[in-house]
Tab-separated table of C-alpha atoms in Angstrom:
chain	number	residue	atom	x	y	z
A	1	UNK	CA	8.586	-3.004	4.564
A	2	UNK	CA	8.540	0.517	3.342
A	3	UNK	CA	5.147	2.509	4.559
A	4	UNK	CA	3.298	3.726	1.666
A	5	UNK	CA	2.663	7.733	1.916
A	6	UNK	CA	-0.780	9.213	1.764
A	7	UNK	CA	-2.416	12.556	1.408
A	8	UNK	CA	-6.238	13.350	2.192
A	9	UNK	CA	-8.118	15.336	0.231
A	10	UNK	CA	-11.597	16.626	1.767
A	11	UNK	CA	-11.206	16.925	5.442
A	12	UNK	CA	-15.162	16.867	6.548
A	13	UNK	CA	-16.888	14.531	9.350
A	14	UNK	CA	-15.897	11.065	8.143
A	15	UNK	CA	-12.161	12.326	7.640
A	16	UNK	CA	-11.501	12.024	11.077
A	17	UNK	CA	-12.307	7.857	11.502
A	18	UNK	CA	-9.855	7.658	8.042
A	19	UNK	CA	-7.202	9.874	9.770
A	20	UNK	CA	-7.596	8.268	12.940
A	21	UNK	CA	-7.109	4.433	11.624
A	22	UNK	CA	-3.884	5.228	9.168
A	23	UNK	CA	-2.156	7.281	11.412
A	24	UNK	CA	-2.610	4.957	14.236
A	25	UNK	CA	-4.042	1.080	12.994
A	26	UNK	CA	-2.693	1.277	10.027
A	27	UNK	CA	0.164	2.926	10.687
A	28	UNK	CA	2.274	-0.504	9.712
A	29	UNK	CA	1.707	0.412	6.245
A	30	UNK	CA	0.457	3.635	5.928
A	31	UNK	CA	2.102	7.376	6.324
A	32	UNK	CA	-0.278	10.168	6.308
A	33	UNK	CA	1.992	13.492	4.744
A	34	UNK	CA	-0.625	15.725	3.677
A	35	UNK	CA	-4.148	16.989	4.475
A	36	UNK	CA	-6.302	19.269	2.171
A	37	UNK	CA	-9.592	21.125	1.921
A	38	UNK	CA	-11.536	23.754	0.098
A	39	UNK	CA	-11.655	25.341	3.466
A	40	UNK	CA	-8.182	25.655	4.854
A	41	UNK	CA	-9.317	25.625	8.607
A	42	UNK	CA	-10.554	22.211	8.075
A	43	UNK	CA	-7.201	20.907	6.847
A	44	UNK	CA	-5.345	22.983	9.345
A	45	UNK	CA	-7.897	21.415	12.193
A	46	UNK	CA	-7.169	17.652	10.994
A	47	UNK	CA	-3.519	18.517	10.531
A	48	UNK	CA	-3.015	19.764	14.103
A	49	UNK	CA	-5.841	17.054	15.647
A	50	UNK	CA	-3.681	14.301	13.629
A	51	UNK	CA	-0.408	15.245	14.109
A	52	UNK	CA	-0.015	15.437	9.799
A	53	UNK	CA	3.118	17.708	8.819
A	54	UNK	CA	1.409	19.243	6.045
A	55	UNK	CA	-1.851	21.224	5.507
A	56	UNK	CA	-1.946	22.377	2.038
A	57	UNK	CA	-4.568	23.215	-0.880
A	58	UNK	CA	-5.528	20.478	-3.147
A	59	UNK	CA	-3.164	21.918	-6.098
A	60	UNK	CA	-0.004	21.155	-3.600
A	61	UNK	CA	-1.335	17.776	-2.085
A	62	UNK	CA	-1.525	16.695	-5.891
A	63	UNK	CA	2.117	17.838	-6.453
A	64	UNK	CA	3.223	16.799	-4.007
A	65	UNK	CA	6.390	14.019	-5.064
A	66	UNK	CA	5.652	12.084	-1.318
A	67	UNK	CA	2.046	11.580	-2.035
A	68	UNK	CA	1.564	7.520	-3.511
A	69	UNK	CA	-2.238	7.453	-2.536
A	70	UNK	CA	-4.767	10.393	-2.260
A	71	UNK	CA	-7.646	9.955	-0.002
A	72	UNK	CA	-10.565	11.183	-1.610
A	73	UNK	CA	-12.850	12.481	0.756
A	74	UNK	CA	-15.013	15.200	-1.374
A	75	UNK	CA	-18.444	15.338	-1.808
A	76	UNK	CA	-20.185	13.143	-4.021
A	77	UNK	CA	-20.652	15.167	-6.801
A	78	UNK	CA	-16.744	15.753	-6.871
A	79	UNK	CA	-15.539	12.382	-6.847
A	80	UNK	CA	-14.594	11.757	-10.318
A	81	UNK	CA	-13.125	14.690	-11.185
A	82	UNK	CA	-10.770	14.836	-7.634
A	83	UNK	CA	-9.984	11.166	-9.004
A	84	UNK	CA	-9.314	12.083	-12.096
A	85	UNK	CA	-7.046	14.888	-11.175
A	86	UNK	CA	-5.169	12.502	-8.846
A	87	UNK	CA	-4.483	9.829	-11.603
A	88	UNK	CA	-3.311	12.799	-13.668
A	89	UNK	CA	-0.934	13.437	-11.335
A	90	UNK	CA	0.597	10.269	-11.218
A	91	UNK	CA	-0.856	8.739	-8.093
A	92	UNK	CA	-3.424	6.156	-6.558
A	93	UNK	CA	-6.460	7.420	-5.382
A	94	UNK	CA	-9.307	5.718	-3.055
A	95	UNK	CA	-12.464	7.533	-3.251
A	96	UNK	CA	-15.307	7.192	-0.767
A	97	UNK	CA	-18.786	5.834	-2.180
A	98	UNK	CA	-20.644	6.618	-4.368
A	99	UNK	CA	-17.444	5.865	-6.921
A	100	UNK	CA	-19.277	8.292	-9.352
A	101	UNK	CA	-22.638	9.534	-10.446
A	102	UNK	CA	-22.904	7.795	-13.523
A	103	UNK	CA	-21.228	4.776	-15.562
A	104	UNK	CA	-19.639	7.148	-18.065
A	105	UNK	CA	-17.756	9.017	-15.367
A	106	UNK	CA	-16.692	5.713	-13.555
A	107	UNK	CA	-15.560	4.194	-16.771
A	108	UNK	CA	-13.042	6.802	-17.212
A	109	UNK	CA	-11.701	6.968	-13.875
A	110	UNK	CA	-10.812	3.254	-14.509
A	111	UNK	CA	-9.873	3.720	-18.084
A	112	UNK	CA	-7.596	6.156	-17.189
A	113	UNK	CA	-6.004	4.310	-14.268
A	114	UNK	CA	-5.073	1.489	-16.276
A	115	UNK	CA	-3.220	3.301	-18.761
A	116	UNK	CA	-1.124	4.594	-16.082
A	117	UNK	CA	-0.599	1.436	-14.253
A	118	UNK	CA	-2.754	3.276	-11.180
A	119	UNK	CA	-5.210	1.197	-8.528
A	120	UNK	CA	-8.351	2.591	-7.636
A	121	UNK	CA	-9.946	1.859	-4.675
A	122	UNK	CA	-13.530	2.616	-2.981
A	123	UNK	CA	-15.569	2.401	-0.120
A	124	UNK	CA	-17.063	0.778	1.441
A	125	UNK	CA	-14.640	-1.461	3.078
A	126	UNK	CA	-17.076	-2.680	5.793
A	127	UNK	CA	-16.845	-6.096	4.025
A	128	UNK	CA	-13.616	-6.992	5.021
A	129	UNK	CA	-14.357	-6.181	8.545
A	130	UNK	CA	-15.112	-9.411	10.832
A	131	UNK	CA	-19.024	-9.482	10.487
A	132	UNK	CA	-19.021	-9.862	6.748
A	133	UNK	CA	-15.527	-12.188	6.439
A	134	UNK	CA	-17.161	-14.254	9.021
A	135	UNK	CA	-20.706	-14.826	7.313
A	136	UNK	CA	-18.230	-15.107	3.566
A	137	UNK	CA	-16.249	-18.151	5.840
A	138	UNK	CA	-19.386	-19.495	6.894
A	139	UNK	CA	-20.859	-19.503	3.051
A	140	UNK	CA	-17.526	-21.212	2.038
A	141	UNK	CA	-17.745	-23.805	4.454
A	142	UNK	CA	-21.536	-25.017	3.522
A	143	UNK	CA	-22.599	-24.192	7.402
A	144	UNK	CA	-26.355	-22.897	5.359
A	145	UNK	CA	-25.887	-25.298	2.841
A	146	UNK	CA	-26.713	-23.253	-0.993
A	147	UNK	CA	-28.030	-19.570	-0.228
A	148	UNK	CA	-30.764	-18.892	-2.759
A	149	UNK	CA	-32.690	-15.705	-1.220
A	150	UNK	CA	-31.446	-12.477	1.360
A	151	UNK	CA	-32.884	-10.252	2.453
A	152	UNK	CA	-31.735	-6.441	3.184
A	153	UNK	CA	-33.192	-3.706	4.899
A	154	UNK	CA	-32.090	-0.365	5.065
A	155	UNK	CA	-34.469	1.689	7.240
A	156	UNK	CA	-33.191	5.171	8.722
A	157	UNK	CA	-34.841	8.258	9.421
A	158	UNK	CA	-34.883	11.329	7.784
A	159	UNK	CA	-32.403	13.358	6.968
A	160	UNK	CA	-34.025	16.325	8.396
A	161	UNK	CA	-33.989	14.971	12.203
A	162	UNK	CA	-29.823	15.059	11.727
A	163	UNK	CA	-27.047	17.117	12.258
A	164	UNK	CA	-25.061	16.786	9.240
A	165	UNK	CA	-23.989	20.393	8.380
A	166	UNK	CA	-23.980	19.502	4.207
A	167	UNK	CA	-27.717	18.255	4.715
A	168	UNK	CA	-28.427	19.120	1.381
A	169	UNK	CA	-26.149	16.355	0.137
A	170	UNK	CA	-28.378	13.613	1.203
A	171	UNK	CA	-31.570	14.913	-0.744
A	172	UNK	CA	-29.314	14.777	-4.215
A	173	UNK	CA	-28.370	11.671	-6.532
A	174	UNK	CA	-25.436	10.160	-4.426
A	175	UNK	CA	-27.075	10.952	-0.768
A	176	UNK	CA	-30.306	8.678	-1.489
A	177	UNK	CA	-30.626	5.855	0.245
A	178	UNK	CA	-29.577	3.241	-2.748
A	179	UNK	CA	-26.441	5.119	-3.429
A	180	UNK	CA	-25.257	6.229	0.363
A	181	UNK	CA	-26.184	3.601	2.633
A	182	UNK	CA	-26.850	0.896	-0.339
A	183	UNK	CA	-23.572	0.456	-1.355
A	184	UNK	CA	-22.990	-1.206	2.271
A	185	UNK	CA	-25.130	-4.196	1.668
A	186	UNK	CA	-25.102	-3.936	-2.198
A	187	UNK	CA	-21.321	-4.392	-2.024
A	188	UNK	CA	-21.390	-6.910	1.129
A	189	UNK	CA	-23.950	-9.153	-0.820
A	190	UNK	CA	-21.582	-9.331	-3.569
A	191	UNK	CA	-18.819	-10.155	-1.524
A	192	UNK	CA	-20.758	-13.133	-0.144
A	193	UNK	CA	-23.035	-14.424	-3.380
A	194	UNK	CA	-20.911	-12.776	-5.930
A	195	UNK	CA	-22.070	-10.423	-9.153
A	196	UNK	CA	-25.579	-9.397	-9.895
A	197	UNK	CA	-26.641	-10.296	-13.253
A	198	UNK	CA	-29.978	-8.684	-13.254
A	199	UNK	CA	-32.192	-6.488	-11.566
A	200	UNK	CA	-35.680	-4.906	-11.376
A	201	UNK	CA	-37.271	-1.895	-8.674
A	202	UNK	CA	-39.505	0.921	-7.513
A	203	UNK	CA	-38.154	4.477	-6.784
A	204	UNK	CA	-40.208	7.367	-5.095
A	205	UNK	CA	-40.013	10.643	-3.670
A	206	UNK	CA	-42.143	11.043	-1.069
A	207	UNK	CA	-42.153	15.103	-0.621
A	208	UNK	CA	-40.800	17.529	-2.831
A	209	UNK	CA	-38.749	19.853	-0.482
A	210	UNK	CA	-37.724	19.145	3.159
A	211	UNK	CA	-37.313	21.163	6.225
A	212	UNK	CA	-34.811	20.695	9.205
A	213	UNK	CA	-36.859	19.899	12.075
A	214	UNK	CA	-34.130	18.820	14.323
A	215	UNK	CA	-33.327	22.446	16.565
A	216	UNK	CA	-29.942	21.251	17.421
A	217	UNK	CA	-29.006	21.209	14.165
A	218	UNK	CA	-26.638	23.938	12.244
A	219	UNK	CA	-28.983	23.859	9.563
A	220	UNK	CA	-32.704	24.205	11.758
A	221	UNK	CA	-35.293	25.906	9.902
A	222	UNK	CA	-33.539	25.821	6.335
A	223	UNK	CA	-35.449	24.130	2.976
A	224	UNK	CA	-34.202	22.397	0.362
A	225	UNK	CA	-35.780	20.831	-2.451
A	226	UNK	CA	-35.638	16.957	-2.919
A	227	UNK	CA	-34.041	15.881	-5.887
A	228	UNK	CA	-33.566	12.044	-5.818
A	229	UNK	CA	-35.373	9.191	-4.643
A	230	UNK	CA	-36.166	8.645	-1.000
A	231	UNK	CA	-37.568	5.313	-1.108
A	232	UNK	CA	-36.485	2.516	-3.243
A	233	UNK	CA	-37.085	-1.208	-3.251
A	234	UNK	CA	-35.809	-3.388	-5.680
A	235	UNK	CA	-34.750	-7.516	-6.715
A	236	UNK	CA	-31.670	-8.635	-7.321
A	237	UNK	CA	-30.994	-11.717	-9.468
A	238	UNK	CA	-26.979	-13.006	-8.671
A	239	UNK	CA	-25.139	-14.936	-11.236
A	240	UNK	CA	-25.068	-17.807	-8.504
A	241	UNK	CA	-28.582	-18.233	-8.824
A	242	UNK	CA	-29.700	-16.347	-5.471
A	243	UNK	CA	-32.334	-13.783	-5.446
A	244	UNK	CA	-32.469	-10.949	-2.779
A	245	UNK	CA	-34.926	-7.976	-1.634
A	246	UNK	CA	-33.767	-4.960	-1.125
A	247	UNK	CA	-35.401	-1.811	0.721
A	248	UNK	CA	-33.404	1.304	1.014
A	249	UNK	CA	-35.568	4.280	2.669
A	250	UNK	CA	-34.655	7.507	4.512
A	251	UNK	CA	-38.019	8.594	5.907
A	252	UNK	CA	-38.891	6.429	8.786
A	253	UNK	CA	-37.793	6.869	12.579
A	254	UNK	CA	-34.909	5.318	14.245
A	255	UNK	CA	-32.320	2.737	12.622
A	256	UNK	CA	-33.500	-0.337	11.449
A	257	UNK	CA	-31.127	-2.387	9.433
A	258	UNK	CA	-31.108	-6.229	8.701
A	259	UNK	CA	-29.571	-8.322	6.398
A	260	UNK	CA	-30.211	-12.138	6.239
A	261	UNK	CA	-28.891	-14.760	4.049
A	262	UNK	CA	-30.897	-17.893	3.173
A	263	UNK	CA	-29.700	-21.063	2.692
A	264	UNK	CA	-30.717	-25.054	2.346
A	265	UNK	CA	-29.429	-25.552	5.647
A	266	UNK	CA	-29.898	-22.339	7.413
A	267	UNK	CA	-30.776	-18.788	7.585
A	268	UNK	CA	-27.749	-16.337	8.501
A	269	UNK	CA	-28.307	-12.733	9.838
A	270	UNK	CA	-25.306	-11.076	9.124
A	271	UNK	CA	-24.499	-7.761	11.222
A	272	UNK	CA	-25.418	-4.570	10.051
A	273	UNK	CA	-22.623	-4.365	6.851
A	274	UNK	CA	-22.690	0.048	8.087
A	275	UNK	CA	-20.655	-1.467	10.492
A	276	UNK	CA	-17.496	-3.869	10.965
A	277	UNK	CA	-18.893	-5.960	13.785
A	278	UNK	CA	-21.771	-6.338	16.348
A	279	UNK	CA	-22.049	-3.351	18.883
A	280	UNK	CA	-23.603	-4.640	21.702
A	281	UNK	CA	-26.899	-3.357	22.375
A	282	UNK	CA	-27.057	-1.618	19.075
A	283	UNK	CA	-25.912	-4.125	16.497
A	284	UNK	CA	-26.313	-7.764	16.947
A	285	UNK	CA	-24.427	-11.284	16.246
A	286	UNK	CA	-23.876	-13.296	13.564
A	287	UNK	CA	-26.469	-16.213	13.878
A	288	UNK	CA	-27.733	-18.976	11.777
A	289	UNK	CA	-30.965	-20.497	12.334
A	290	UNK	CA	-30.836	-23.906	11.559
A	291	UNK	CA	-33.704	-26.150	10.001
A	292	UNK	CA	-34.601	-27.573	13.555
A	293	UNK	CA	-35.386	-24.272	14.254
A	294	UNK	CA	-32.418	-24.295	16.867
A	295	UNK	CA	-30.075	-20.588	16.304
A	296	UNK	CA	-26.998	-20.575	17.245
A	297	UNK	CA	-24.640	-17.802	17.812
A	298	UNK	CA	-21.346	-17.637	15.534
A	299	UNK	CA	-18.607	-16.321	17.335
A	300	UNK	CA	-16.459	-13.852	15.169
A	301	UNK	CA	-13.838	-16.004	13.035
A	302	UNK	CA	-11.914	-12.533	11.677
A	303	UNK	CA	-10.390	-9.765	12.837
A	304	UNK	CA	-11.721	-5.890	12.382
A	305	UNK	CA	-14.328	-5.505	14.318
A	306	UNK	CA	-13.720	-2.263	15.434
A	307	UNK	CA	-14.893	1.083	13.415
A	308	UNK	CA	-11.889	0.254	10.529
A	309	UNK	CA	-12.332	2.703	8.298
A	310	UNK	CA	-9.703	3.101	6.081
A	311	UNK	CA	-8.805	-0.694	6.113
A	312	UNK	CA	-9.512	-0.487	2.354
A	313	UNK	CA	-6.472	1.810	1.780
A	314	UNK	CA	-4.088	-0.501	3.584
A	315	UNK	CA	-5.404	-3.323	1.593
A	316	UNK	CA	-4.527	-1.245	-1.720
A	317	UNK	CA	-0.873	-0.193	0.226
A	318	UNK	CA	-0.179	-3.846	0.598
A	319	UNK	CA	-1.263	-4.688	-3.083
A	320	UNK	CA	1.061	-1.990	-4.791
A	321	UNK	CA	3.706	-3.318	-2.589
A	322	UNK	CA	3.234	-7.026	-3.597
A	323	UNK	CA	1.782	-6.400	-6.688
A	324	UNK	CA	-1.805	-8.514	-5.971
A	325	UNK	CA	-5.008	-7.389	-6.454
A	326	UNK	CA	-6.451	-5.160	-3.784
A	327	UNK	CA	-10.144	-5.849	-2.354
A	328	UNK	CA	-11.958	-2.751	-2.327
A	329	UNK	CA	-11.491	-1.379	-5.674
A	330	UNK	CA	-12.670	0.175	-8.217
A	331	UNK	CA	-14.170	-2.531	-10.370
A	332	UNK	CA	-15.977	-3.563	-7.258
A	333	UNK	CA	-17.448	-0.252	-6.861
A	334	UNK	CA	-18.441	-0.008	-10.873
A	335	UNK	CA	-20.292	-3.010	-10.502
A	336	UNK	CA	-21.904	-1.677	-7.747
A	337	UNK	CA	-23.115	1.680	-9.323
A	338	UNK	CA	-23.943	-0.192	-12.083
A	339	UNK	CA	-26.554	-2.063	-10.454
A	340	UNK	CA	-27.833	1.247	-8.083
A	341	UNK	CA	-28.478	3.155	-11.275
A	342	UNK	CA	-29.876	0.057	-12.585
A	343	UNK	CA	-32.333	-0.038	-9.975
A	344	UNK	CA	-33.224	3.461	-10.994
A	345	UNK	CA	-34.113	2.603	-14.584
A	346	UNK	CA	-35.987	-0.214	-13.778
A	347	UNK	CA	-38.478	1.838	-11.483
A	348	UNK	CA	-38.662	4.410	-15.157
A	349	UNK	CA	-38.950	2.063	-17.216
A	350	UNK	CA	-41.101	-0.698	-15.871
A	351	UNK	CA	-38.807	-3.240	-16.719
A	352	UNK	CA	-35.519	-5.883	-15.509
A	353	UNK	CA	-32.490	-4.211	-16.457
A	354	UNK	CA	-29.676	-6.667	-17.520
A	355	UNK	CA	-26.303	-6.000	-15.601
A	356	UNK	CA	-23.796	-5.254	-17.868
A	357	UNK	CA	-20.787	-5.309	-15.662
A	358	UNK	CA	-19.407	-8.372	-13.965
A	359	UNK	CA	-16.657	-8.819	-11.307
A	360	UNK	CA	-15.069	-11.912	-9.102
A	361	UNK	CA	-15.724	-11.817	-5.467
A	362	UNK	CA	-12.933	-10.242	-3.807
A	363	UNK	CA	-10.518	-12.707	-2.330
A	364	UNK	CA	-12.058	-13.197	1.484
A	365	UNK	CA	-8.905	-12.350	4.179
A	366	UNK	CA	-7.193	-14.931	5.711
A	367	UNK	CA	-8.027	-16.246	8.948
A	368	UNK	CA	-5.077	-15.237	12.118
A	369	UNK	CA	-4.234	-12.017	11.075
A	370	UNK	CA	-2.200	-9.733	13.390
A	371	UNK	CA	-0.856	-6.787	14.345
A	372	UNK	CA	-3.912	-5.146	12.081
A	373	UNK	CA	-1.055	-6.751	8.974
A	374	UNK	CA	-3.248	-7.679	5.837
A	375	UNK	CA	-0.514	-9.774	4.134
């Protein structure tokens, strides 16, 4: 099978777990060419740290003839238009979340790629790590009998105690906690209930401008003004009938996630969907709790539990190749802005906002896997 070539465009923090996992898990399937930034050290840096033949500007990555999918790794505000210049060019693009700031930009990224004949992709892809494929196997089978309620929670600290150099990012529309760390649960709920079909919710601010308080950070001392929500809670009504909570905050202390599934038979805590399987001491199991009150520990029934970032884009490589759907894509990730900006009009106006997008569950992978192969 012939490797599918790939350029990255934005070569910031979370390049490196992306560059990492096609050049060297992915590798079956995947051919990093090309590496671009804004800043040309960056690319250089990933280039040389990656062993990628060519650092280039985003003008040359784009013409590039090699290049088959383009890595979007940009900042938020910039993913539409970098995938919109890539589909221009002729070639596939995955985009890290959010897929856009609004539905009018998303619907003509996909618009666009279908008149070409293009794939779009998105993060997350934490679903299709083992965690998530393991609870979705679990669902299948009947092991909690009909889930009707979950539960997610979504509690980090602030962005001022961290050492993100872009801080600023996370106090705009696209770093709040619905549309950064949301789409991790939103997406992984989807995967196991399927599509929302409604949904209702409460969005705050809590200050108006923050202050980095961490001193170790490059940014200590610096202001910025908050300009989307920093608290947001919301309910989620799924075409299967289920009903979930949802609470989304970046203002507390610590880490706190949890994410539970509810079911006639039994309640499942599925692991942290940030991540593709338990850490231990830091992330736990899956587990069901069963109506004798007797929990059991699942043991993993996938593959990809390891940080497998980037598993997303293979999944996409393999689909061109064979012509199937991929998992991650771009209707996925529609759905799932849709129903984060829903949230956000149901806080203004006081009112359940109808979902007007609908998707199937992406097909769960099979069970055996190997040699990190996804077909």
């Amino acid at each position: 099978m012939n490797k599918v070539k790939v350029g990255v465009i934005g070569c910031g923090m979370i390049s490196a777990i992306y560059l990492k996992n096609c050049t060297q898990v992915f590798n079956n399937i995947l051919e990093v060419v090309a590496v671009a930034d804004l800043v040309p050290e960056l690319a250089e840096k990933r280039a040389e740290e990656f062993n990628v033949p060519i650092s280039c500007t985003v003008e040359e990555l784009l013409a590039n003839p090699e290049v088959e999918i383009v890595i979007n790794l940009t900042a938020p505000a910039a993913h539409a238009s970098v995938n919109m210049q890539t589909l221009n060019s002729g070639k596939h693009v995955y985009t890290e979340k959010p897929f856009a700031l609004n539905r009018d930009d998303a619907d003509e990224v996909l618009n666009l790629a279908k008149s070409k004949g293009l794939l779009v992709g998105c993060a997350p892809d934490t679903f299709l790590g083992a965690s998530v494929q393991t609870c979705i196997k679990l669902i299948e089978d009947g092991e909690i009998g009909q889930p009707y309620a979950a539960n997610a929670s979504i509690i980090m600290g602030s962005a001022a105690d961290g050492m993100h150099p872009n801080f600023q990012n996370f106090l705009k529309l696209g770093g709040d906690p619905i549309m950064d760390m949301g789409p991790y649960y939103l997406t992984a709920l989807v995967a196991m209930l399927g599509p929302v079909k409604r949904v209702t919710g409460s969005a705050q601010k809590l200050h108006e401008e923050v202050t980095i308080t961490n001193e170790k950070s490059p940014r200590f001392g610096e202001t910025f003004p908050v300009e989307a929500p920093t608290n947001v809670a919301a309910t989620l009504d799924f075409h299967s009938g289920a009903v979930a909570n949802v609470q989304a905050a970046k203002e507390s202390f610590g880490y706190r996630p949890r994410l539970e599934i509810f079911g006639t038979k039994g309640n499942l805590t599925v692991p942290d969907p940030n991540f593709f399987g338990p850490i231990p001491g830091f992330i736990g199991d899956v587990t069901i709790q069963y109506s004798n009150f007797e929990t059991k520990t699942i043991p993993l029934t996938h593959g990809f539990s390891e940080d497998s970032r980037g598993i997303g884009v293979a999944d996409m490589a393999y689909a061109i190749q064979s012509g199937r759907k991929h998992r991650a894509s771009g209707e996925l990730a529609r759905h799932i802005l849709d129903i984060s900006l829903s949230i956000f009009e149901a806080s203004e106006s006081e009112k359940h906002i109808s979902i007007q997008s609908t998707i199937d569950r992406p097909a769960a992978l099979p069970i055996g896997l190997k040699d990190n192969v996804l077909d």
